[in-house]
mmCIF file of C-alpha atoms and ligand atoms in Angstrom:
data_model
loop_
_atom_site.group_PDB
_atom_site.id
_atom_site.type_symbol
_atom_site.label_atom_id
_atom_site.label_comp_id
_atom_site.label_asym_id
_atom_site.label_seq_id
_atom_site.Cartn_x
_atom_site.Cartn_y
_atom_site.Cartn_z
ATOM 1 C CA UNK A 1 -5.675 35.022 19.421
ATOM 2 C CA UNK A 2 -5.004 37.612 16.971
ATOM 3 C CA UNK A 3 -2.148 36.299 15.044
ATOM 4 C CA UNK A 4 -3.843 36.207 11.474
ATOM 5 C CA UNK A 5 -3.785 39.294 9.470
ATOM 6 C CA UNK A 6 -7.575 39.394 9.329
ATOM 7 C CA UNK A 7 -7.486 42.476 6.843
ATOM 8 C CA UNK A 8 -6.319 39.755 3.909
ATOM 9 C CA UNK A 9 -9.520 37.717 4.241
ATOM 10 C CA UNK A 10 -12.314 40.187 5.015
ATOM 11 C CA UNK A 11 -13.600 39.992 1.658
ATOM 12 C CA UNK A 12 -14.067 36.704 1.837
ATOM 13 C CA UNK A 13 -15.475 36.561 4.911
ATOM 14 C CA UNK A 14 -18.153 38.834 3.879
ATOM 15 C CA UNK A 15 -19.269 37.000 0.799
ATOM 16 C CA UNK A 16 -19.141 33.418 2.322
ATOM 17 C CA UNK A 17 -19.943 33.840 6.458
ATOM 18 C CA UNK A 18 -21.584 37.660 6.526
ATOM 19 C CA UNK A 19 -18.969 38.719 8.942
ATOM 20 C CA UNK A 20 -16.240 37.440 11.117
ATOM 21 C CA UNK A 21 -18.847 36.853 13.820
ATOM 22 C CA UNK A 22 -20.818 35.266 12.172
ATOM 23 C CA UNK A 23 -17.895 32.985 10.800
ATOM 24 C CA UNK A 24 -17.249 32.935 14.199
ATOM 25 C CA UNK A 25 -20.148 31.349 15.258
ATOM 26 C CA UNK A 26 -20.684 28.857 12.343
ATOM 27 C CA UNK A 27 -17.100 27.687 13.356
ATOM 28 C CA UNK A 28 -18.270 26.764 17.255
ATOM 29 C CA UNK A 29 -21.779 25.038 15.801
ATOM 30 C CA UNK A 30 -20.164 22.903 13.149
ATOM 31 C CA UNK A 31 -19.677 19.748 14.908
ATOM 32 C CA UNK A 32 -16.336 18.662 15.015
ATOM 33 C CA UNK A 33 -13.865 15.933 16.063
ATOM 34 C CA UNK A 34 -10.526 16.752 18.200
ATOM 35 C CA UNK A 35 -8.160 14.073 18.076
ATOM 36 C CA UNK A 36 -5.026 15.651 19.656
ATOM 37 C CA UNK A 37 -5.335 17.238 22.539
ATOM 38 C CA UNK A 38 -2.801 17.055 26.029
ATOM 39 C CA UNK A 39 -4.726 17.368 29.100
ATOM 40 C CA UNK A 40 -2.050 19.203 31.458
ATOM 41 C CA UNK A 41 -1.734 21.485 27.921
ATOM 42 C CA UNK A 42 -4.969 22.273 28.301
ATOM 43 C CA UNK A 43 -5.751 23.148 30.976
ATOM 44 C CA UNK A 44 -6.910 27.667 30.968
ATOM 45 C CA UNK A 45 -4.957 29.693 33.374
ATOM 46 C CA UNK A 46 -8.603 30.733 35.031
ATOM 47 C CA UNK A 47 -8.252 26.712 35.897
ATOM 48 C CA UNK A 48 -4.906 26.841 37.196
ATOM 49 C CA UNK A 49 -5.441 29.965 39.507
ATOM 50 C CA UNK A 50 -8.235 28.113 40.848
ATOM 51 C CA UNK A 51 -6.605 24.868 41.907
ATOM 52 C CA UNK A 52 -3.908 27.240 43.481
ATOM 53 C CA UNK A 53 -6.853 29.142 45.376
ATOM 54 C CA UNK A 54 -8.275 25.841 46.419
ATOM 55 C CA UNK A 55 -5.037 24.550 47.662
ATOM 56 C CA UNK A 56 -2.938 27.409 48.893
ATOM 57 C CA UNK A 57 -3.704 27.334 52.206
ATOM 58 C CA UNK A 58 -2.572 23.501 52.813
ATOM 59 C CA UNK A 59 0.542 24.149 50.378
ATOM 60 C CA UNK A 60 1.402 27.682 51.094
ATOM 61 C CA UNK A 61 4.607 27.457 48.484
ATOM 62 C CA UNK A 62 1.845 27.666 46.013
ATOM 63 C CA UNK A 63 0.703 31.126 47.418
ATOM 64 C CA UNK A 64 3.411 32.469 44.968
ATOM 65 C CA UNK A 65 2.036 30.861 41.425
ATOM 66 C CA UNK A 66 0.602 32.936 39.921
ATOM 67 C CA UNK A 67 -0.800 31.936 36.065
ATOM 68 C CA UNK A 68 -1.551 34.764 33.961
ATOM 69 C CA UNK A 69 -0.167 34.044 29.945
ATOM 70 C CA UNK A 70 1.692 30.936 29.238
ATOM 71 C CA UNK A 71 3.035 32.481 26.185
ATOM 72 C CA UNK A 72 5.869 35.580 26.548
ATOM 73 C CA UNK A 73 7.949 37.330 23.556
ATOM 74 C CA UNK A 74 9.746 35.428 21.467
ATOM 75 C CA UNK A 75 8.488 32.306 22.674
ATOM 76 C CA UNK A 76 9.747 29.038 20.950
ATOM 77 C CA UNK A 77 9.933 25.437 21.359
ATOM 78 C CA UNK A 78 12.902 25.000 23.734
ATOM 79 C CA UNK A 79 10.442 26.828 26.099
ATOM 80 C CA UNK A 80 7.739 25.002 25.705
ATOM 81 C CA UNK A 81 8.310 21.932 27.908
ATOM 82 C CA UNK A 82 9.471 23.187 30.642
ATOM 83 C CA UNK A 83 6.129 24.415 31.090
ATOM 84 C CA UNK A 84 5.043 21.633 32.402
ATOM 85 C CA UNK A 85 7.285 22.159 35.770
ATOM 86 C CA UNK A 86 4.812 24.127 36.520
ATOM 87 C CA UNK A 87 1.527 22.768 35.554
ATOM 88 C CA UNK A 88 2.642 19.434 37.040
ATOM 89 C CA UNK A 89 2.963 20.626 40.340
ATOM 90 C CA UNK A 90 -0.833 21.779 39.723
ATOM 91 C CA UNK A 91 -1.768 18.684 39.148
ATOM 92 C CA UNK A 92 0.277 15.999 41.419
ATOM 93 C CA UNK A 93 -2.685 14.601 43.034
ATOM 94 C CA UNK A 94 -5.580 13.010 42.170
ATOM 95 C CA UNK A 95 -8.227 15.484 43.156
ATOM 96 C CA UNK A 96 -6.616 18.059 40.803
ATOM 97 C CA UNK A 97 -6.590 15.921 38.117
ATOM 98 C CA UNK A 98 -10.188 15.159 38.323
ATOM 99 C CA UNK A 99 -11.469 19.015 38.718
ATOM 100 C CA UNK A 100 -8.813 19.725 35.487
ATOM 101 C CA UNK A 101 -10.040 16.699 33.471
ATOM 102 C CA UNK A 102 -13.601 18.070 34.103
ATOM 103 C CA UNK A 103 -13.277 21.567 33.403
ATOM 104 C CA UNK A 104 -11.009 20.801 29.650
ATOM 105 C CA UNK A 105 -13.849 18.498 28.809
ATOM 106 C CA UNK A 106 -16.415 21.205 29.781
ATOM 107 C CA UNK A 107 -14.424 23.434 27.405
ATOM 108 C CA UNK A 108 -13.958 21.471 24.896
ATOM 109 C CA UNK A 109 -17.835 20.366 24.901
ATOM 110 C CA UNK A 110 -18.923 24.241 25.253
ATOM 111 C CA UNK A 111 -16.789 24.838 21.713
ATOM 112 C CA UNK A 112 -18.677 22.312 19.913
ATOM 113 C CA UNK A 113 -16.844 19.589 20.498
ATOM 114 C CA UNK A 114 -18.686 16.216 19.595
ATOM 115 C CA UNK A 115 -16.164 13.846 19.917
ATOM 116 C CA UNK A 116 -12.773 13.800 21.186
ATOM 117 C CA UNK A 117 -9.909 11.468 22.173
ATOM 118 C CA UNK A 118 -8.214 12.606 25.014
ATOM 119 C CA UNK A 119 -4.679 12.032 25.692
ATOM 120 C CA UNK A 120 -2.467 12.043 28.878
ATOM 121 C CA UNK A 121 0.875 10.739 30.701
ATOM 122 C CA UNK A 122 -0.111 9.070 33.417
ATOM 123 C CA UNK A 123 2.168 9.838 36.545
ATOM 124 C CA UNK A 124 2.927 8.611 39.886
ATOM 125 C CA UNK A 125 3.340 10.818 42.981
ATOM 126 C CA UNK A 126 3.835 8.400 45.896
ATOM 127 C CA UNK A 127 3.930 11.145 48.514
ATOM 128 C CA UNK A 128 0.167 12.380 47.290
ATOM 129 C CA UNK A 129 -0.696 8.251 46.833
ATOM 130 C CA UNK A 130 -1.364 8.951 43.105
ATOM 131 C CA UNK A 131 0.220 6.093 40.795
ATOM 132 C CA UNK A 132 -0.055 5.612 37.178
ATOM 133 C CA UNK A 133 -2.454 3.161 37.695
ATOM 134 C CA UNK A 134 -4.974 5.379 39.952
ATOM 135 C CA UNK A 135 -4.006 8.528 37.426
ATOM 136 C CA UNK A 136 -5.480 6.733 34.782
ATOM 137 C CA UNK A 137 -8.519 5.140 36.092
ATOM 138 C CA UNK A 138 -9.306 8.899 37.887
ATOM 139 C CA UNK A 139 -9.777 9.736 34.008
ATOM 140 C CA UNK A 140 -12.061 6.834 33.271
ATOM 141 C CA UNK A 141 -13.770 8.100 35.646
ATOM 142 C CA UNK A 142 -14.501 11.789 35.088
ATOM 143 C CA UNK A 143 -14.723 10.592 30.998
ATOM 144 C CA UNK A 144 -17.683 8.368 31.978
ATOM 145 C CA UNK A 145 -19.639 10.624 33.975
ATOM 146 C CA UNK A 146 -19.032 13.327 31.031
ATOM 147 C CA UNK A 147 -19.888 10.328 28.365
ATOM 148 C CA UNK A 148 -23.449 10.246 30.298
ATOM 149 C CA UNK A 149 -24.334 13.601 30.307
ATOM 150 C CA UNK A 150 -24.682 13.248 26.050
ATOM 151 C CA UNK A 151 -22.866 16.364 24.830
ATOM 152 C CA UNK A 152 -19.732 15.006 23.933
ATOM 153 C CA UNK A 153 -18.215 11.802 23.447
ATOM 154 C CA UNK A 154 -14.756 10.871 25.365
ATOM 155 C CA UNK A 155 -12.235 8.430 24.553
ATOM 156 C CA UNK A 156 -8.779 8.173 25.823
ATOM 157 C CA UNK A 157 -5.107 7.619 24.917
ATOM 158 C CA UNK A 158 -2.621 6.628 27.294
ATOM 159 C CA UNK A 159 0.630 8.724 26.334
ATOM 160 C CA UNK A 160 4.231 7.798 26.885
ATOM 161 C CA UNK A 161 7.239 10.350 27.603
ATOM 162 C CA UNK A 162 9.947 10.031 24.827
ATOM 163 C CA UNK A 163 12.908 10.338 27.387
ATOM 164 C CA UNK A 164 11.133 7.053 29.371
ATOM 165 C CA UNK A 165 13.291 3.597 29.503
ATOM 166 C CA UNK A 166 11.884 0.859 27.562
ATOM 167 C CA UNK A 167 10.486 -0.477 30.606
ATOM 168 C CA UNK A 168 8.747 2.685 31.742
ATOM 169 C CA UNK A 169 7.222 3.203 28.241
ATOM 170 C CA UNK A 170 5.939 -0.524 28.280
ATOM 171 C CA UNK A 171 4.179 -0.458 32.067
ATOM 172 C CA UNK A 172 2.172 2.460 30.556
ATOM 173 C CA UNK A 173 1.425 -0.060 27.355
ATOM 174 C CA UNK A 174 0.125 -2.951 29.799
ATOM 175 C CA UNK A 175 -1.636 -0.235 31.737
ATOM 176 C CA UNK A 176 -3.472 0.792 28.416
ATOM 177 C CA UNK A 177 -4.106 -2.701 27.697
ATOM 178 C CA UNK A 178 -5.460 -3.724 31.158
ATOM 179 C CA UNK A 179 -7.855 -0.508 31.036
ATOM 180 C CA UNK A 180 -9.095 -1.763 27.133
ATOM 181 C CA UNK A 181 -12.068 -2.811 28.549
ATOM 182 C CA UNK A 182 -13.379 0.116 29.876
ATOM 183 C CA UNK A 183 -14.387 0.887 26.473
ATOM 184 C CA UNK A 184 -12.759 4.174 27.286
ATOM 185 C CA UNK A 185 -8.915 3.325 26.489
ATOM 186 C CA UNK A 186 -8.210 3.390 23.188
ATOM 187 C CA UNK A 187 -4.031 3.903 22.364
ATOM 188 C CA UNK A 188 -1.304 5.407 23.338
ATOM 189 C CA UNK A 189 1.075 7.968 22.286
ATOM 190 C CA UNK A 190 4.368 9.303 22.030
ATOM 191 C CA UNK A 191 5.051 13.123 23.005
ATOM 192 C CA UNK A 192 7.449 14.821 25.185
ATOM 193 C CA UNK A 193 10.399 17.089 24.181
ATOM 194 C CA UNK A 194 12.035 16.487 21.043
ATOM 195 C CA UNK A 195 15.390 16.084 22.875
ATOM 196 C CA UNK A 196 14.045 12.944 24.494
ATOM 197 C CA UNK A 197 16.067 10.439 22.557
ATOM 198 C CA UNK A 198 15.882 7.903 19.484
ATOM 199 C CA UNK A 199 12.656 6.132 18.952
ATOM 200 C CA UNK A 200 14.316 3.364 18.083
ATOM 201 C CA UNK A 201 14.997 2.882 22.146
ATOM 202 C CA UNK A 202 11.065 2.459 22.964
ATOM 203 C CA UNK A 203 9.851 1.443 19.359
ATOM 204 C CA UNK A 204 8.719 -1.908 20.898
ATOM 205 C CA UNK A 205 6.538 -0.807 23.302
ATOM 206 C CA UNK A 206 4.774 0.585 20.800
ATOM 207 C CA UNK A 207 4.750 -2.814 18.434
ATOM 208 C CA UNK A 208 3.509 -4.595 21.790
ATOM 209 C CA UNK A 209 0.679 -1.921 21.786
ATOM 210 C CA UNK A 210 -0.546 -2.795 17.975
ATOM 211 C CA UNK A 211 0.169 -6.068 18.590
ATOM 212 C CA UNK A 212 -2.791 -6.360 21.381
ATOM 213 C CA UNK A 213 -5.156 -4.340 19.134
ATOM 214 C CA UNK A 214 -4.197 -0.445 20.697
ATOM 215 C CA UNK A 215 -4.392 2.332 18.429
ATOM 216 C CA UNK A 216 -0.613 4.002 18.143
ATOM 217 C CA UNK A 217 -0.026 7.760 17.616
ATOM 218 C CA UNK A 218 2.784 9.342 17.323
ATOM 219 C CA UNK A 219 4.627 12.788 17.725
ATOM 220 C CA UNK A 220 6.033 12.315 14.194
ATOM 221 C CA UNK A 221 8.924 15.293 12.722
ATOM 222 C CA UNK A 222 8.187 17.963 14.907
ATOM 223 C CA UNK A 223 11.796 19.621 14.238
ATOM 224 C CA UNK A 224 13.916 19.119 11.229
ATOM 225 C CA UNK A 225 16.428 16.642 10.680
ATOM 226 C CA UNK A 226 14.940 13.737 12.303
ATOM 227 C CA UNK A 227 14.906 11.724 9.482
ATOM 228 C CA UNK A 228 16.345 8.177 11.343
ATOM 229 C CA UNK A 229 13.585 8.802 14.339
ATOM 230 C CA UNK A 230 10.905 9.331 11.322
ATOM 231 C CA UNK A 231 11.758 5.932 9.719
ATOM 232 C CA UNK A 232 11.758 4.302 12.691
ATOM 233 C CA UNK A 233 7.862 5.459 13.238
ATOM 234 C CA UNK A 234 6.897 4.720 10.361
ATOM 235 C CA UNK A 235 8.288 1.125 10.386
ATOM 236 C CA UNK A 236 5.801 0.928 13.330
ATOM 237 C CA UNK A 237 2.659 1.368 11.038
ATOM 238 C CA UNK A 238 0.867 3.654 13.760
ATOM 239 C CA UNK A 239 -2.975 4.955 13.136
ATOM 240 C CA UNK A 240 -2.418 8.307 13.087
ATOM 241 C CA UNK A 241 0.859 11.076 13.165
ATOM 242 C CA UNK A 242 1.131 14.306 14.955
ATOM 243 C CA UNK A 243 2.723 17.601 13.908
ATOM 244 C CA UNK A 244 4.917 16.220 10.950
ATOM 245 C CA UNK A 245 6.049 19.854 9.973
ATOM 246 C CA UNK A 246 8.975 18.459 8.679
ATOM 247 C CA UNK A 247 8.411 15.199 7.436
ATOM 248 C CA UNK A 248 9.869 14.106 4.347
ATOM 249 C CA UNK A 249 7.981 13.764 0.805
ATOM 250 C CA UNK A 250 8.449 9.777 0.766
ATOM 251 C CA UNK A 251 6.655 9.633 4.620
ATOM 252 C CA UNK A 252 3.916 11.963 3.918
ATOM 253 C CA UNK A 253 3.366 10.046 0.571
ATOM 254 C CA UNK A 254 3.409 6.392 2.095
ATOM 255 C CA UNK A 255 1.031 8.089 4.438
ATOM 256 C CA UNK A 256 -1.489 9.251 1.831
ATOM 257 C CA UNK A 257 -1.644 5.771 0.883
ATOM 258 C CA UNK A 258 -2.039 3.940 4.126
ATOM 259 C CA UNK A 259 -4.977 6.337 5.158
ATOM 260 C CA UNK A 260 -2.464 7.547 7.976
ATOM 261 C CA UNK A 261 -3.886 10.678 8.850
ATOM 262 C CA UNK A 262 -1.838 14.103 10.379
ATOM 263 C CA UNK A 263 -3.060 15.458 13.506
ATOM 264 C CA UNK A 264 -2.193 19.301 11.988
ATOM 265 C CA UNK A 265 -1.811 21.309 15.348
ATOM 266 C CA UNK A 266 -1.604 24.664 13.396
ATOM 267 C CA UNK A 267 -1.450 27.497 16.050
ATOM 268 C CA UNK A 268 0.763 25.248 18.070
ATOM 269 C CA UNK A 269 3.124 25.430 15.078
ATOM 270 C CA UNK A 270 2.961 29.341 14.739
ATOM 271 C CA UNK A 271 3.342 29.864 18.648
ATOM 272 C CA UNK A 272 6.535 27.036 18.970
ATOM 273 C CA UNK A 273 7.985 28.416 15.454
ATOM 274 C CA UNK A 274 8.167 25.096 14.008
ATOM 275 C CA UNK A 275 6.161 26.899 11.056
ATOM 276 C CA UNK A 276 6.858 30.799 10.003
ATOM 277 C CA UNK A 277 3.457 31.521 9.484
ATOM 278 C CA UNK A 278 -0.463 30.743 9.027
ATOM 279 C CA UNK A 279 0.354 31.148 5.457
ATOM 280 C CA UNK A 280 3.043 29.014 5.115
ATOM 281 C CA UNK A 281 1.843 26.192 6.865
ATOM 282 C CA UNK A 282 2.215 23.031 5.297
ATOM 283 C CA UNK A 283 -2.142 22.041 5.254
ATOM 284 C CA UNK A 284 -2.037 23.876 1.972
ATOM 285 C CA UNK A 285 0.438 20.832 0.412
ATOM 286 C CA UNK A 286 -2.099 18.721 2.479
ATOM 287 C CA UNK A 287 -5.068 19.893 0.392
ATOM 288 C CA UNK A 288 -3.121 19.955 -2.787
ATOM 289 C CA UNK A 289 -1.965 16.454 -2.577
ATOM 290 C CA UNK A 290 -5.059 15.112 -1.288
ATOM 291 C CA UNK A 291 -3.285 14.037 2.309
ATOM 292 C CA UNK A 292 -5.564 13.023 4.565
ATOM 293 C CA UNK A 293 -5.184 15.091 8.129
ATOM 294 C CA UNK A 294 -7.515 16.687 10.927
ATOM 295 C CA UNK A 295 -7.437 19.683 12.373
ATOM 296 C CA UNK A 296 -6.280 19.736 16.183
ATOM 297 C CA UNK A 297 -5.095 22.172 19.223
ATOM 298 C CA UNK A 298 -2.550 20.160 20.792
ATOM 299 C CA UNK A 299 -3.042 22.341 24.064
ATOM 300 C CA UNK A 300 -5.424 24.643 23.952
ATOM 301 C CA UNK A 301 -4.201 26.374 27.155
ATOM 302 C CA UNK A 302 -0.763 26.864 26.705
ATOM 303 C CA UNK A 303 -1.491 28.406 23.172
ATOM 304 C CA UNK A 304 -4.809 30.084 24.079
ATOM 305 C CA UNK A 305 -6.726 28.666 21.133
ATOM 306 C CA UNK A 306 -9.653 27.169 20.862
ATOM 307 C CA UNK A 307 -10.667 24.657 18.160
ATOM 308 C CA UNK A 308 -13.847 26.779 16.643
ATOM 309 C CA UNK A 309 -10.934 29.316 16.236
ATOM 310 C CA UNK A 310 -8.359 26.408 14.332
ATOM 311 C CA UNK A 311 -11.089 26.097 11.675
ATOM 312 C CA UNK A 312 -11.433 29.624 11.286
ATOM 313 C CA UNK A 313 -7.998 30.290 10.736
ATOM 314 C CA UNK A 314 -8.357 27.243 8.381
ATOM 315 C CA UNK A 315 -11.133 28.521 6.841
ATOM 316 C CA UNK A 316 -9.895 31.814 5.975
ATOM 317 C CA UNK A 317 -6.299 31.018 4.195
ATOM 318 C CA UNK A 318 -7.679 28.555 2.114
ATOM 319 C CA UNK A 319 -11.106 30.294 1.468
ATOM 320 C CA UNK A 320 -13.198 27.424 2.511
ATOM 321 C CA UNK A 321 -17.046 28.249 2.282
ATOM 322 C CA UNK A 322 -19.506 26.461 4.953
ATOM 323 C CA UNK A 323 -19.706 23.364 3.160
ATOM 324 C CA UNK A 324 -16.354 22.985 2.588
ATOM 325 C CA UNK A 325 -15.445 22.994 6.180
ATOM 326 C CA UNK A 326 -18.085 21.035 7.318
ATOM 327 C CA UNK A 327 -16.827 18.744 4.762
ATOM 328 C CA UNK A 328 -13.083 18.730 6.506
ATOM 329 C CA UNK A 329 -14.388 18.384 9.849
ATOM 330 C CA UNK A 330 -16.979 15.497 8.794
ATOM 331 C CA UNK A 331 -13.812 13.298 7.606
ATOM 332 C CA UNK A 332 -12.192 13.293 10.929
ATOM 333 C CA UNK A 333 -14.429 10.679 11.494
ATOM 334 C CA UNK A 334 -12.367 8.332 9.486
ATOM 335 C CA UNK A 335 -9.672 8.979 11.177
ATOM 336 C CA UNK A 336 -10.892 8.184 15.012
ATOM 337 C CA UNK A 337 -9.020 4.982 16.785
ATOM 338 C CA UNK A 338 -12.179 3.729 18.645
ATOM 339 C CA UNK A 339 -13.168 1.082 16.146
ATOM 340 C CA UNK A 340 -16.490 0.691 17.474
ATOM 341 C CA UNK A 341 -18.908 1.080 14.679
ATOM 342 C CA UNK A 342 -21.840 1.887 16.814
ATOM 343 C CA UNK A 343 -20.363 4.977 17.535
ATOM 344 C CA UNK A 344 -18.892 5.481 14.313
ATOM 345 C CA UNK A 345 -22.684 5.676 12.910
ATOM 346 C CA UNK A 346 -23.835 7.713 15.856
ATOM 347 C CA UNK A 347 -21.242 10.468 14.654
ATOM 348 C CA UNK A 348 -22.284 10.384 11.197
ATOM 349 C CA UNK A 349 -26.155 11.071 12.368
ATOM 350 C CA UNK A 350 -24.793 13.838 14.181
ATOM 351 C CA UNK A 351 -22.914 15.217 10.722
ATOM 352 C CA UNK A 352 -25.912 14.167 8.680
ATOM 353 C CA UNK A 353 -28.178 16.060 10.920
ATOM 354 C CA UNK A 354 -26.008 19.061 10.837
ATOM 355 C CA UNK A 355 -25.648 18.883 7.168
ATOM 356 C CA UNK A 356 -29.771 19.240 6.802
ATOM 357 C CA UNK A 357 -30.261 21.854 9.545
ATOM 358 C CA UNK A 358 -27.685 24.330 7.900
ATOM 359 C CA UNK A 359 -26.488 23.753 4.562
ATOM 360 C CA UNK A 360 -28.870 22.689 2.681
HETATM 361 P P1 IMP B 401 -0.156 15.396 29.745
HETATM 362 O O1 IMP B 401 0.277 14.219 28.925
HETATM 363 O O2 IMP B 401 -1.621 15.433 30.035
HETATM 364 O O3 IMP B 401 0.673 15.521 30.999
HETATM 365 O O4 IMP B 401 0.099 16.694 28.850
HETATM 366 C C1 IMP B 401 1.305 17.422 28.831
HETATM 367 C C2 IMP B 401 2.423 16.690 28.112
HETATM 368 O O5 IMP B 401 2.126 16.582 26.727
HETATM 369 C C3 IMP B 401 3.764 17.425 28.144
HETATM 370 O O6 IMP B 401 4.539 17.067 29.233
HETATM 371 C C4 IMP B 401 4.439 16.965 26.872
HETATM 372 O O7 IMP B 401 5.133 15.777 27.125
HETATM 373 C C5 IMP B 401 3.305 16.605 25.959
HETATM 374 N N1 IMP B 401 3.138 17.576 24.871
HETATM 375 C C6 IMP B 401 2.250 18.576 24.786
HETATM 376 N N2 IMP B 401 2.394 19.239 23.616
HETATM 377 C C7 IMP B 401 3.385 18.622 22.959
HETATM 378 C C8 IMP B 401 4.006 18.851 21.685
HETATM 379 O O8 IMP B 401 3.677 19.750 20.910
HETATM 380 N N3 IMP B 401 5.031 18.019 21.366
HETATM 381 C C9 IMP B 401 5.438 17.005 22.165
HETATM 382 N N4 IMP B 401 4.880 16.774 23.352
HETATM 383 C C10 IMP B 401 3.871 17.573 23.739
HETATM 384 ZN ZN1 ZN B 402 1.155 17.280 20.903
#
């Protein structure tokens, strides 16, 4: 996790946190809000070796996977997605989805996590009797009995492949809309490798989604030169954008003033080269131009990050003091699709409360 020169910020660290350690720790206590996150992205390698332990002897083709570091030299983008050959093979039945939707929540509640919104494809595998229908409802599932226990608070969004048909994209739309009522369901989402296609091809999958009261996100400028695919998403009017590392001035400022917030996925950035470094990245234009955005981990496995650690890195480029980060993290609640305003009061208690306890 050591990709920021450390050396740069240590006098800052000293005068505002004590030591990195101590940053450290205020970083996993502040509560905070994680509203992009892949579950097959996130799941740990520990994770991974243990659902090939569990299964090996049934499947012995598994015996030789072996998941140490997702992440080799020169890593970039174009390797990135085919990742997920792998993981998905992990997780092509419904049992292994369950014991990795349990464990990332787990993880995610262990780093301070208070609320998060979930997402994930749902797949069929008609050999293992797992269907998009069953994949999704398995999530439910595991999301209410973590809901219960109290430590963190689970919502969901249903995400759609780029590269699917029109008809693909939209049985995963009536899916999300059929599942509304669970409370839990609360989008859907567009990811998948930036090769996928144009937009335009499953852009009304996604207006059928706002149109019966789904939040829409979107994977939003990821690579340069998209500008077409860009317009086209923004003609959709969706809640909130991901990535946008290359989105153009007239996007990010119609954003700004629609309250559109960017899901900033900053070590994700670094690791896929999208951004050249921590420095560089553009959530200093963000804080300059008063854009509103929230700080995310996109998949926390592959990039072995943590969230605690996204806010430190935050912290420490722009010199952020306690307060100052609590205040970034606090305004992620604005940005959260579940419109339920039960909830959204219950989360600013648990800010409120935080805010008495330790800053003042
Ligand atoms: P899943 O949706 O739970 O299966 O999570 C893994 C999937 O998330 C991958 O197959 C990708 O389609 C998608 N994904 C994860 N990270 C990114 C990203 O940075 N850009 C686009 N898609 C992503
Ligand atoms: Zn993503």
């Amino acid at each position: 996790m050591e990709r920021l020169d450390k050396a740069k910020y240590d006098d800052f660290v000293k005068e505002n946190y004590g030591s990195w350690e101590e940053f450290r720790e205020y970083c996993v206590k502040l509560p905070k809000i994680e509203l992009h996150a892949h579950l097959n992205g996130s799941i740990t390698p520990k994770t991974m070796n243990e659902l090939i332990e569990q299964r090996k002897d049934k499947e012995p083709d598994l015996a030789n996977f072996s998941v140490k570091n997702y992440i080799q030299p020169n890593f970039q983008l174009e390797d990135f997605f085919p990742l997920f050959n792998t993981v998905y093979r992990l997780t092509d039945n419904i049992k292994s989805i369950e014991y990795i939707a349990r464990n990332v929540l787990e993880e995610f509640s262990n780093d301070g996590v208070r609320y998060i919104e979930l997402r994930s494809t749902p797949r069929k595998n008609t050999e293992k009797g797992m269907t998009k229908q069953s994949y999704a409802e398995t999530l439910i599932s595991v999301i209410n009995e973590v809901n219960k226990k109290g430590n963190i608070i689970v919502r969901l969004i249903l995400s759609i492949d780029r590269k699917s048909t029109l008809e693909e994209a939209m049985e995963t739309v009536n899916l999300a809309i059929n599942l509304k009522s669970s409370g839990i369901v609360v989008g859907v989402d567009m990811c998948g490798n930036t090769n996928g296609g144009a937009f335009s091809r499953i852009k009304p999958a996604f207006e059928y989604a706002k149109k019966n009261g789904l939040g829409v996100t979107l994977h939003v400028a990821e690579i340069p030169n998209s500008r077409e695919d860009n317009l086209e998403m923004k003609s959709v009017l969706p809640d909130r954008m991901g990535h946008c590392t290359y989105l153009e001035d007239d996007i990010l400022k119609w954003a700004k003033d629609n309250k559109v917030a960017i899901e900033t996925c900053i070590t994700s950035n670094i690791i896929c080269r999208t951004v050249k470094s921590y420095e560089t990245h553009p959530f200093t234009d963000y804080i300059k131009n008063g854009q509103p955005f929230t700080i995310c981990t996109d998949d926390k496995g592959v990039f072995n990050c943590d969230l605690s650690n996204e806010y430190l890195i935050f912290g420490a480029i722009n010199n952020y003091n306690k307060k100052q980060l609590f205040e970034i993290s606090k305004k992620s609640i604005n940005y959260i699709m579940c419109k339920d305003n039960e909830l959204k009061r219950k989360l600013k208690e648990i800010w409120d409360n935080f805010e008495i306890n330790n800053l003042n």
